[in-house]
Short mmCIF file of C-alpha atoms in Angstrom, two decimals:
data_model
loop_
_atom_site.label_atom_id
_atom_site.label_comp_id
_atom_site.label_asym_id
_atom_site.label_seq_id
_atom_site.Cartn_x
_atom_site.Cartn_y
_atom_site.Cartn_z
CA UNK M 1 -115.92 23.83 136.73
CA UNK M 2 -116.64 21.69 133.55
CA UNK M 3 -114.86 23.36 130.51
CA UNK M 4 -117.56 25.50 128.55
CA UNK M 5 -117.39 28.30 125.87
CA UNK M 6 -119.23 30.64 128.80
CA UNK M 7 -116.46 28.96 131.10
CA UNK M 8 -113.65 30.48 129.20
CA UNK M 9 -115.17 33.99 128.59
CA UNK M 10 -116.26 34.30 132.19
CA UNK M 11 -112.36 33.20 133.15
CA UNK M 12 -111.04 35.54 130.31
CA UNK M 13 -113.71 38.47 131.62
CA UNK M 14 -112.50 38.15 134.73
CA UNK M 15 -109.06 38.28 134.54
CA UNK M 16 -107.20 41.29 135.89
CA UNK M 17 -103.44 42.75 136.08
CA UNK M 18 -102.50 41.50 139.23
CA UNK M 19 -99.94 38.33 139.13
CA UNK M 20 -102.38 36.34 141.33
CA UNK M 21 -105.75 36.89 139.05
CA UNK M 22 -103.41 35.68 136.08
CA UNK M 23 -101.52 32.79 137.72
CA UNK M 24 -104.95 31.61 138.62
CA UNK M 25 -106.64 31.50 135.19
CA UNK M 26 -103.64 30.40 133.32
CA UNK M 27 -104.10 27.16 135.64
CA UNK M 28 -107.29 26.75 134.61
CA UNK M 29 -106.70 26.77 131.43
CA UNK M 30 -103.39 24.11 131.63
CA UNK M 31 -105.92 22.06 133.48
CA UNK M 32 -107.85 21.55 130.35
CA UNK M 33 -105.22 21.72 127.77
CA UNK M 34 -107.30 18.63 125.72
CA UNK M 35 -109.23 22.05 124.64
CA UNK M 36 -106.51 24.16 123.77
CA UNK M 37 -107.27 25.32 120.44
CA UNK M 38 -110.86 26.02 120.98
CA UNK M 39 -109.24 27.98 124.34
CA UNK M 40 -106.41 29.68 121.99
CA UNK M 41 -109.64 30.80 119.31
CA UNK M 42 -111.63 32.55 122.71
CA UNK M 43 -108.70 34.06 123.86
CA UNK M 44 -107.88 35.73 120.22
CA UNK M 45 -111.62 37.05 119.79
CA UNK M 46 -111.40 38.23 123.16
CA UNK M 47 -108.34 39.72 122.66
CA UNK M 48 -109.94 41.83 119.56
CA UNK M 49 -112.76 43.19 121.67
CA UNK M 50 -110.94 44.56 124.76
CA UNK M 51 -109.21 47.49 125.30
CA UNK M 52 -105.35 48.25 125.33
CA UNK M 53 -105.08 47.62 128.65
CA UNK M 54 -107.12 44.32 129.10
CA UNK M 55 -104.85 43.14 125.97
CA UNK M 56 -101.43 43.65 127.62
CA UNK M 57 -103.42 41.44 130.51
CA UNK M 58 -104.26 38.61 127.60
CA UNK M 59 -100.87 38.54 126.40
CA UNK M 60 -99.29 38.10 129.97
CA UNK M 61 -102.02 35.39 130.34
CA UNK M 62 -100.65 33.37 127.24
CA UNK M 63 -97.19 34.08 128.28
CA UNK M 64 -97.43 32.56 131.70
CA UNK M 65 -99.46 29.55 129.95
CA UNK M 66 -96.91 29.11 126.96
CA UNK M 67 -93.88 29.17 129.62
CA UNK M 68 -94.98 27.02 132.16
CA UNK M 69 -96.26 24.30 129.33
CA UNK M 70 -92.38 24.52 127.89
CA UNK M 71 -91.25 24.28 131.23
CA UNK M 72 -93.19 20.90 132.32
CA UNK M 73 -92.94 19.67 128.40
CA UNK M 74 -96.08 20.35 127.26
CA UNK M 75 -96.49 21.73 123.93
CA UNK M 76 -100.55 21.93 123.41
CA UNK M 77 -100.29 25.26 124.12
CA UNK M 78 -97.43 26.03 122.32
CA UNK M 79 -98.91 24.27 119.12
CA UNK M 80 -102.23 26.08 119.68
CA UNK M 81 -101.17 29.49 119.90
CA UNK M 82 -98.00 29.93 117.32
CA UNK M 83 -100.67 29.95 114.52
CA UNK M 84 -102.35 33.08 116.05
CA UNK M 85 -99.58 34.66 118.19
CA UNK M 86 -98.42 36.77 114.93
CA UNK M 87 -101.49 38.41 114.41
CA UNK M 88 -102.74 38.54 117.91
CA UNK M 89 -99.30 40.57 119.19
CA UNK M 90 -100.10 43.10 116.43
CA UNK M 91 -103.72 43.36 117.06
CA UNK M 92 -102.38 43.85 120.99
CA UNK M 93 -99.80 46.33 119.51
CA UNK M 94 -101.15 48.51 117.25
CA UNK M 95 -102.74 51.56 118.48
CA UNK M 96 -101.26 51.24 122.51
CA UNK M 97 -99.74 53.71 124.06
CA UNK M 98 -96.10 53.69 124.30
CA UNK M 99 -95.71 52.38 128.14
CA UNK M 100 -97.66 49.61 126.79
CA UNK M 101 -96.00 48.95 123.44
CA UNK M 102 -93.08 48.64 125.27
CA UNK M 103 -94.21 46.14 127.95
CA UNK M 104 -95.38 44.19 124.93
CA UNK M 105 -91.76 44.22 123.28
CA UNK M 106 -90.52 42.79 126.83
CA UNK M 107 -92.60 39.89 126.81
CA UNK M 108 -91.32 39.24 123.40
CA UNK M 109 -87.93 39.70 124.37
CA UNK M 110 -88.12 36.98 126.75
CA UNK M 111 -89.96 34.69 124.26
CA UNK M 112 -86.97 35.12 122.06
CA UNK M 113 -84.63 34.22 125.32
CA UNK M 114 -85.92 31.35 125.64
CA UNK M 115 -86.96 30.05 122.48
CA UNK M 116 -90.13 29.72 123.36
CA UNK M 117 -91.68 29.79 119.69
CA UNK M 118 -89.68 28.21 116.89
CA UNK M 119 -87.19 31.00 115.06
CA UNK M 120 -89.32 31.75 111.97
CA UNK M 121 -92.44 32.52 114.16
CA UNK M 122 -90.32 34.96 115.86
CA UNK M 123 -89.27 36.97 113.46
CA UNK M 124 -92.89 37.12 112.05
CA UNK M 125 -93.63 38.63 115.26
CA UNK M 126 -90.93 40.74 115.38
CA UNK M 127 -90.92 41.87 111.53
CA UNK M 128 -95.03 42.54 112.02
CA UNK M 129 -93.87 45.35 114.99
CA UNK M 130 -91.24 46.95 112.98
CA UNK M 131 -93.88 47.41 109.93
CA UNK M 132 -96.30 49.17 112.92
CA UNK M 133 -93.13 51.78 113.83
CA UNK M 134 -92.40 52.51 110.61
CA UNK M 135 -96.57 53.49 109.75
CA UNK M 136 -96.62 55.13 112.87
CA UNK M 137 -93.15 57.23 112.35
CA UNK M 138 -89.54 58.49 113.30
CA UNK M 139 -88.92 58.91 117.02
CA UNK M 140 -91.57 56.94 118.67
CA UNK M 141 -90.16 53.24 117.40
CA UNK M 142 -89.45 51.41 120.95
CA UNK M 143 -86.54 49.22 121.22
CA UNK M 144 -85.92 45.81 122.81
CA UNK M 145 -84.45 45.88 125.87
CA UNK M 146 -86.51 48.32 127.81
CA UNK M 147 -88.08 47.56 131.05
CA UNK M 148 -91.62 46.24 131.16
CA UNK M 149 -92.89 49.32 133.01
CA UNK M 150 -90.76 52.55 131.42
CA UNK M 151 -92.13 54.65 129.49
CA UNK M 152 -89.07 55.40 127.73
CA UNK M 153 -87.97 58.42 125.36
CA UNK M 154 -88.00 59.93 121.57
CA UNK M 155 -84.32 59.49 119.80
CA UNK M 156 -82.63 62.22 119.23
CA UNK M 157 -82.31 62.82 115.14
CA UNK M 158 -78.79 62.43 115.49
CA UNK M 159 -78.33 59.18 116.77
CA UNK M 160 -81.41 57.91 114.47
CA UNK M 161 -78.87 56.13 112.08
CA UNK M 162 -78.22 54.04 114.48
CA UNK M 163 -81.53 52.88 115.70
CA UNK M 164 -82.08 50.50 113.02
CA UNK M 165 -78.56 49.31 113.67
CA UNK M 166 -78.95 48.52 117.67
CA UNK M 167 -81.75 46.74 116.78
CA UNK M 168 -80.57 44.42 114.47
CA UNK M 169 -78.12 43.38 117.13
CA UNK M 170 -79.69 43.03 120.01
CA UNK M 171 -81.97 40.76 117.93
CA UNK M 172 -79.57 38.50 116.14
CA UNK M 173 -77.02 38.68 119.52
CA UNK M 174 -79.82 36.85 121.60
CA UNK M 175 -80.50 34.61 118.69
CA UNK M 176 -77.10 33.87 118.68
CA UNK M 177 -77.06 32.89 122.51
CA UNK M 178 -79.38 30.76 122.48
CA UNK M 179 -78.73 28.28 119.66
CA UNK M 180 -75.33 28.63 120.81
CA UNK M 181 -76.16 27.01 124.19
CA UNK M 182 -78.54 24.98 122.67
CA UNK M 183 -75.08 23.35 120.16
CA UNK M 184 -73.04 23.36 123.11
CA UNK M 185 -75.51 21.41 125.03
CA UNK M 186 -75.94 18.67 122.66
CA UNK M 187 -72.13 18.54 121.74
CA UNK M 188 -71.30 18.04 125.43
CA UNK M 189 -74.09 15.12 125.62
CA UNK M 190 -73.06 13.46 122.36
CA UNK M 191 -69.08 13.10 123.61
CA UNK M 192 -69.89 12.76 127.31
CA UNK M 193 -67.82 9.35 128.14
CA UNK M 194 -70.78 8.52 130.68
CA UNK M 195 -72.91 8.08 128.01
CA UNK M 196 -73.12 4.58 126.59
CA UNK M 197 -72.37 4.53 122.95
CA UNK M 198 -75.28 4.33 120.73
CA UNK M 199 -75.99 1.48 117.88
CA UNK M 200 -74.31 3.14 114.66
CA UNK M 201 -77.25 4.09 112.86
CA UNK M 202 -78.48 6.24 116.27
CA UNK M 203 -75.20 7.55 116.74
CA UNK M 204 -74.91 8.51 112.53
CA UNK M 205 -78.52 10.18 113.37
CA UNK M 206 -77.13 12.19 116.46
CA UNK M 207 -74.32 13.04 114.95
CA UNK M 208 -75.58 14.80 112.00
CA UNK M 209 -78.63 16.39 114.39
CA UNK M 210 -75.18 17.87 116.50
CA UNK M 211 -73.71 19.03 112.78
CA UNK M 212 -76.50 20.96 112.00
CA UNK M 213 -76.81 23.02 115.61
CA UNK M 214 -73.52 23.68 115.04
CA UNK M 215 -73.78 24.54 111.68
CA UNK M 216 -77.16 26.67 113.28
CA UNK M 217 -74.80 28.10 115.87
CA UNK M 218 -72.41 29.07 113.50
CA UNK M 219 -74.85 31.19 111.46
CA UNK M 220 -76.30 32.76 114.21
CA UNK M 221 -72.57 34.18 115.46
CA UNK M 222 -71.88 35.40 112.34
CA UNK M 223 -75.10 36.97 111.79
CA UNK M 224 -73.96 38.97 114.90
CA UNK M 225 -70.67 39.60 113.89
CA UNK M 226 -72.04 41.30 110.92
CA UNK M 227 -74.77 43.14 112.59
CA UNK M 228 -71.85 44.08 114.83
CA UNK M 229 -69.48 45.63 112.71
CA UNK M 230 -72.31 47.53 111.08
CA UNK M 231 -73.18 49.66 113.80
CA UNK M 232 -69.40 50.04 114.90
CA UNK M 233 -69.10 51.19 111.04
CA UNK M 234 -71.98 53.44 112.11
CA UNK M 235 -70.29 54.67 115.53
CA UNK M 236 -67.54 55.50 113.74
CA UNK M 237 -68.72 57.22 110.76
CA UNK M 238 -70.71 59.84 113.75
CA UNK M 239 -67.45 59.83 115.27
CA UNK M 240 -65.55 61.07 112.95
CA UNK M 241 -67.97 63.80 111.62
CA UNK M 242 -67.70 65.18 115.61
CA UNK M 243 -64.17 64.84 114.87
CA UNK M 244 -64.40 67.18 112.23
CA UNK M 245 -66.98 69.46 114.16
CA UNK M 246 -64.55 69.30 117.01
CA UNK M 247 -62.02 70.48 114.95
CA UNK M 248 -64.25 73.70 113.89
CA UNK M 249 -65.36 75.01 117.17
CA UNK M 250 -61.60 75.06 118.13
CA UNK M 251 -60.50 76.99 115.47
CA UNK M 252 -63.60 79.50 116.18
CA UNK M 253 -62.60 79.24 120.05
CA UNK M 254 -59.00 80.98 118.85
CA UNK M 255 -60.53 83.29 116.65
CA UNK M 256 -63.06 84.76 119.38
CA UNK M 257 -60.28 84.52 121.96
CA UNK M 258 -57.86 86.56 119.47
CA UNK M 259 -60.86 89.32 118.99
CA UNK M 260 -61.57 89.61 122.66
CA UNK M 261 -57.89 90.12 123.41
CA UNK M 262 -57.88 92.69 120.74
CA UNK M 263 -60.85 94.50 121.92
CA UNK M 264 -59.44 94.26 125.23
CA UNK M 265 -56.70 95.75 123.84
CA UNK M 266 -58.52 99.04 122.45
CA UNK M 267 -60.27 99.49 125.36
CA UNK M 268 -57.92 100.10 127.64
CA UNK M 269 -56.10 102.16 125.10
CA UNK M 270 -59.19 104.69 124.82
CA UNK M 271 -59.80 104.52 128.69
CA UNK M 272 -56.17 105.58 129.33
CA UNK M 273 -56.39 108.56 126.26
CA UNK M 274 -59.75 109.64 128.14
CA UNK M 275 -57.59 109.40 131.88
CA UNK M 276 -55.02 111.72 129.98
CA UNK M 277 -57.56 113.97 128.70
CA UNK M 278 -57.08 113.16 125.56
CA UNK M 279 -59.22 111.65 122.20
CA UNK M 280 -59.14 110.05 119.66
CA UNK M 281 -60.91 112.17 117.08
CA UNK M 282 -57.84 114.66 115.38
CA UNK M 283 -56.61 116.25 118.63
CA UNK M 284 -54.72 119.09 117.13
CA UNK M 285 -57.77 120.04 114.85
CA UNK M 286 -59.98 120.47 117.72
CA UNK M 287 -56.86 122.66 120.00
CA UNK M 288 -56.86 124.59 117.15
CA UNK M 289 -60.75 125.18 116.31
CA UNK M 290 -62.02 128.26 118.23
CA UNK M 291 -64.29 128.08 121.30
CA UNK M 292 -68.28 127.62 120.84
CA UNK M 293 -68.75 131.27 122.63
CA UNK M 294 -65.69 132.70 120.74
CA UNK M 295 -67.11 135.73 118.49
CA UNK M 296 -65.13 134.65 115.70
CA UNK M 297 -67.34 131.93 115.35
CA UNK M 298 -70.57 133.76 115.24
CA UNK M 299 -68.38 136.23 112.63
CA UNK M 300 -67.61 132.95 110.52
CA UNK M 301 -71.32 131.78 110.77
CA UNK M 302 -72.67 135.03 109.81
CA UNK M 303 -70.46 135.40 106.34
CA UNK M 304 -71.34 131.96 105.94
CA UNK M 305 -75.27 132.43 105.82
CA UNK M 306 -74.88 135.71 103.81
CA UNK M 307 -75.78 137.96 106.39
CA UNK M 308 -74.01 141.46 107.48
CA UNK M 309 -70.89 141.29 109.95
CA UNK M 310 -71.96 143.19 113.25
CA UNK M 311 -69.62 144.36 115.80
CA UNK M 312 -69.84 141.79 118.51
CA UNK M 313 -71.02 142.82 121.48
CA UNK M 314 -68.87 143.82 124.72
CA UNK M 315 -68.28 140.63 126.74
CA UNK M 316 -69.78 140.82 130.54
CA UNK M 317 -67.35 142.15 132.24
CA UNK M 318 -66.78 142.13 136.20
CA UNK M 319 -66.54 145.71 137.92
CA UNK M 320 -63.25 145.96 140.27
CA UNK M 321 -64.10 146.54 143.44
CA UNK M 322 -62.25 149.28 144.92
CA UNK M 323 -60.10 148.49 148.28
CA UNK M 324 -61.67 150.32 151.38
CA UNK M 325 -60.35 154.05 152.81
CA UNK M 326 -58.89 152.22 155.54
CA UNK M 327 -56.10 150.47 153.72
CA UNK M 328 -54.94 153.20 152.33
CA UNK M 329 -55.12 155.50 154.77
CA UNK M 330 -51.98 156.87 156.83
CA UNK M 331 -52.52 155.89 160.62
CA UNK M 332 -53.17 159.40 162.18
CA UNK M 333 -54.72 160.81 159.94
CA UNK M 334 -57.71 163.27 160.94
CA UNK M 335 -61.10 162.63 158.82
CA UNK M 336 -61.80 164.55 155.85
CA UNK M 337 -64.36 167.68 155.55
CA UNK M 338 -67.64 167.20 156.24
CA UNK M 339 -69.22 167.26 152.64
CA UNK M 340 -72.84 166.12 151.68
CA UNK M 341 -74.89 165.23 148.90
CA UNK M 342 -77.30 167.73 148.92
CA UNK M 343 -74.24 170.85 149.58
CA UNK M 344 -75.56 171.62 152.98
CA UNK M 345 -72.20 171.89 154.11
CA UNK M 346 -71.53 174.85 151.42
CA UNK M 347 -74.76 176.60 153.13
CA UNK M 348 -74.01 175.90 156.41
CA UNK M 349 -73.58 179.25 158.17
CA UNK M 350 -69.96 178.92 160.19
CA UNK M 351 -71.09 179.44 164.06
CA UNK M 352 -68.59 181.88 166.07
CA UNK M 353 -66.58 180.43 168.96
CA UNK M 354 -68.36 180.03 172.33
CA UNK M 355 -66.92 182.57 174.71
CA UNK M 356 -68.20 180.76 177.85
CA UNK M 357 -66.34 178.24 177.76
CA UNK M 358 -62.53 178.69 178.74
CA UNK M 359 -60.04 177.85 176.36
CA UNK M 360 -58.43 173.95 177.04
CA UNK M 361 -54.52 174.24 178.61
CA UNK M 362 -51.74 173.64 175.81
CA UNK M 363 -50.34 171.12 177.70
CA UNK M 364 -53.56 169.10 178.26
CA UNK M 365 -53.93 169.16 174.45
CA UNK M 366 -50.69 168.19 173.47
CA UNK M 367 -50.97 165.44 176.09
CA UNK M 368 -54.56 164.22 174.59
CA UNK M 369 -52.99 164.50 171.23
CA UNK M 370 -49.85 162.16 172.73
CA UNK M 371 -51.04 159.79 174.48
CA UNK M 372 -54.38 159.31 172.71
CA UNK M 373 -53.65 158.05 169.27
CA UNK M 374 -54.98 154.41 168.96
CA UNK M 375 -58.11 155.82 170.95
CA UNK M 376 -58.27 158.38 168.17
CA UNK M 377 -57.99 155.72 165.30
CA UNK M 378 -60.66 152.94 166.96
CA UNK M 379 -63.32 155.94 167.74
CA UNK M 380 -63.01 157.81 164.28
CA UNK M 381 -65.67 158.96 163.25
CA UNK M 382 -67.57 157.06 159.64
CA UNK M 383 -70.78 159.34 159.33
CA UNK M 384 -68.47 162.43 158.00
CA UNK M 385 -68.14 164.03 161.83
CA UNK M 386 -72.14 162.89 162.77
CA UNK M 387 -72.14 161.03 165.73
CA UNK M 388 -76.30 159.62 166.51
CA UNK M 389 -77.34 162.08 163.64
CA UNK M 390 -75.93 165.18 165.36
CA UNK M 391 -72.35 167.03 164.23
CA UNK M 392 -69.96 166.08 166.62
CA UNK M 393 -67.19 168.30 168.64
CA UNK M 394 -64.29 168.00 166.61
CA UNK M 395 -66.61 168.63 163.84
CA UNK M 396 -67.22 172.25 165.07
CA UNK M 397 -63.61 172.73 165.95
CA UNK M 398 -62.42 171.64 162.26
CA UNK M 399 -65.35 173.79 160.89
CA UNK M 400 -64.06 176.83 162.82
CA UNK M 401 -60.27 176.53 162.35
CA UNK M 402 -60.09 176.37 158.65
CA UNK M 403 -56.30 176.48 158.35
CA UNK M 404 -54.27 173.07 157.85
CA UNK M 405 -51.60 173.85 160.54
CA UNK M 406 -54.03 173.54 163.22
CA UNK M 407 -55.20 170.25 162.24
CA UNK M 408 -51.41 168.80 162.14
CA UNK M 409 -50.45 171.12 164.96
CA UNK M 410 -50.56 167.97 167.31
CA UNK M 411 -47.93 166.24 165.33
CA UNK M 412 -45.60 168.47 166.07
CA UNK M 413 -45.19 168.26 169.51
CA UNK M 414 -41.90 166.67 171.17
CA UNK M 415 -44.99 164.47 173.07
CA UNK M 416 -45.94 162.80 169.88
CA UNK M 417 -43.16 160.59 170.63
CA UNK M 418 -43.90 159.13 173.63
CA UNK M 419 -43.74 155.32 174.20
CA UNK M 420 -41.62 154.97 170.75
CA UNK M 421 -38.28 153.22 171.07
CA UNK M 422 -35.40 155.89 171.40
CA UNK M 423 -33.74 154.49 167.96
CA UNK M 424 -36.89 155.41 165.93
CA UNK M 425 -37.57 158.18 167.38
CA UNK M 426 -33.99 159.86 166.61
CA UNK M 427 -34.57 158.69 163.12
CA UNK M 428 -37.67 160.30 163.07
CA UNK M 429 -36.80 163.90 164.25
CA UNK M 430 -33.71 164.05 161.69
CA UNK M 431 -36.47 163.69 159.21
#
């Protein structure tokens, strides 16, 4: 294809991200580098019309076509470009995103590396990118170094001090490197003994051209010896202010550990006065103030407010409950009168003896009255002589008797002793 101002902007509209699509127009244009400024003017109004992304594509272009002309020692392209490659890495620069303004400070990086513009171009390009940071503000200024495809990360304020500082020496330190190879390079050609001697005027020329790259050399080392030992001054200015910081939280690490111990301390003290039923609040004031039902208290309370002094009342009191008759109660005894409620037993008319019947034997009785004892007891009668709501037998014999011998006469029998060891019952009868 014959070279062409459509030529160029149909290569340059074409153009894509991969490596291929790029490798391929860049050796289109090194193929006609007798145009290369009128290429190197398309490129740069191209490069103002596209977008962000499309520009990070142009500047990849130029840097495959810059290297590979350094490379094969061409230096059209070189020529062409360092007029424009200030203003067109700014125009490529300003408003990107980050990802991209970092991909764009990579490919500068590697210019630097390998001195592919002279020095002073550079730093124009490099100085042109700080002045865009600094209008576009603190904590999004990217850094040399980073990888063409991170995205990378705001500062922390802290370490901001230090930014500046970093950057400063990673710029000078690969300054340094390379003029320093660059110096030792043309030392070791100038007093290689291979190397025929030059006439004197050639060899006064190289030797002077070897001066100053040393001279260059030595500039650029110092330069990063100073650059350096500003950001270890830096480093340890920070340091010592955590230092001091350091110093602080330790003391206030005591401190709290001293007041937890304390309270610690207390704590147990009140948990083992509560365990011993005991408090903290004036003890011997509170044994000594009387009870909240105690009627001295409502006395108190009542000459307090002005009011008259009433008799307290009588506390609730719990009746005794008296033990049952059986407890107290003599075994043998015979039950008691038969008395009502109503006094039917002061109206009841007495009912003479039954002369059918005959009369029971003595000794029948005083065997009943013997030998019938717990019987007695475990049938005695609790409905006052009514047995199924009718009066009962001995009823009507107590009823008719009404003298007290009869009703003890069975206790005096010799047969009341029946069954009782012999001992007790000799005791008994001297009684």
């Amino acid at each position: 294809m014959a070279y062409t101002d459509d030529a160029v902007q149909a290569k340059l509209s074409a153009l894509n991200e991969t490596q291929e699509g790029i490798v391929t127009v860049a050796q289109w244009i090194m193929f006609h580098r007798r145009h290369a400024d009128r290429t190197a003017q398309l490129w740069m109004q191209r490069l103002k019309e596209s977008t962000p992304n499309k520009r990070l594509s142009l500047i990849y272009l130029v840097n495959e076509v810059v290297q590979q002309s350094k490379a094969r020692k061409k230096t059209e392209f070189v020529a062409a470009f360092s007029p424009i490659i200030t203003e067109s890495t700014s125009v490529a620069y300003k408003g990107a995103p980050y990802d991209i303004q970092q991909k764009l400070r990579r490919v500068i990086e590697v210019w630097r590396q390998r001195v592919i513009f002279d020095p002073p171009i550079q730093d124009q390009i490099e100085k042109s990118l700080d002045e865009l940071d600094k209008t576009r503000g603190p904590g999004k200024k990217a850094t040399l170094g980073g990888s063409l495809f991170s995205s990378g990360s705001s500062v922390p304020q802290e370490l901001q001090p230090l930014v500046p500082l970093q950057t400063t020496l990673s710029k000078v330190d690969s300054a340094s490197k390379n003029t320093v190879t660059h110096a030792y390079d043309e030392y070791d050609k100038l007093i290689d003994p291979a190397n025929p001697v030059p006439t004197p005027p050639v060899h006064a020329a190289r030797l002077s051209q070897v001066l100053k790259n040393l001279a260059s050399a030595e500039g650029a080392v110092a330069e990063s010896i100073k650059a350096r030992w500003e950001l270890i001054a830096g480093l340890e200015k920070m340091l010592e202010g955590h230092k001091t910081t350091l110093a602080k939280d330790e003391a206030v690490h005591q401190e709290l550990g001293a007041r937890r111990a304390g309270i610690e301390t207390k704590k147990r003290e009140v948990e083992d006065a509560i365990m011993r039923g005991l408090t903290d609040q004036q003890p011997h004031e509170q044994a000594s103030a009387p009870a909240a039902n105690d009627p001295r208290r409502r006395t108190a309370s009542a000459a307090t407010d002005g009011g008259s002094l009433e008799e307290p009342q009588r506390p609730d009191v719990e009746g005794l409950t008296p033990p049952p008759i059986e407890s107290i109660t003599p075994v043998g005894t015979p039950p008691p009168a038969f008395t009502t409620t109503t006094g039917a037993d002061q109206f009841a008319p007495e009912l003479p003896p039954s002369h059918d019947e005959p009369p029971p034997a003595p000794l029948a009785l005083d065997a009943l009255a013997a030998a019938s004892i717990l019987p007695h007891q475990a049938k005695r009668d609790h409905t006052n002589g009514y047995e199924d709501g009718y009066p009962s037998a001995t009823k009507k014999r107590r009823v008719g008797s009404g003298t007290a011998e009869q009703d003890f006469a069975d206790f005096g029998t010799g047969d009341a002793y029946d069954g009782i060891d012999a001992d007790v019952a000799d005791m008994l009868r001297r009684d």
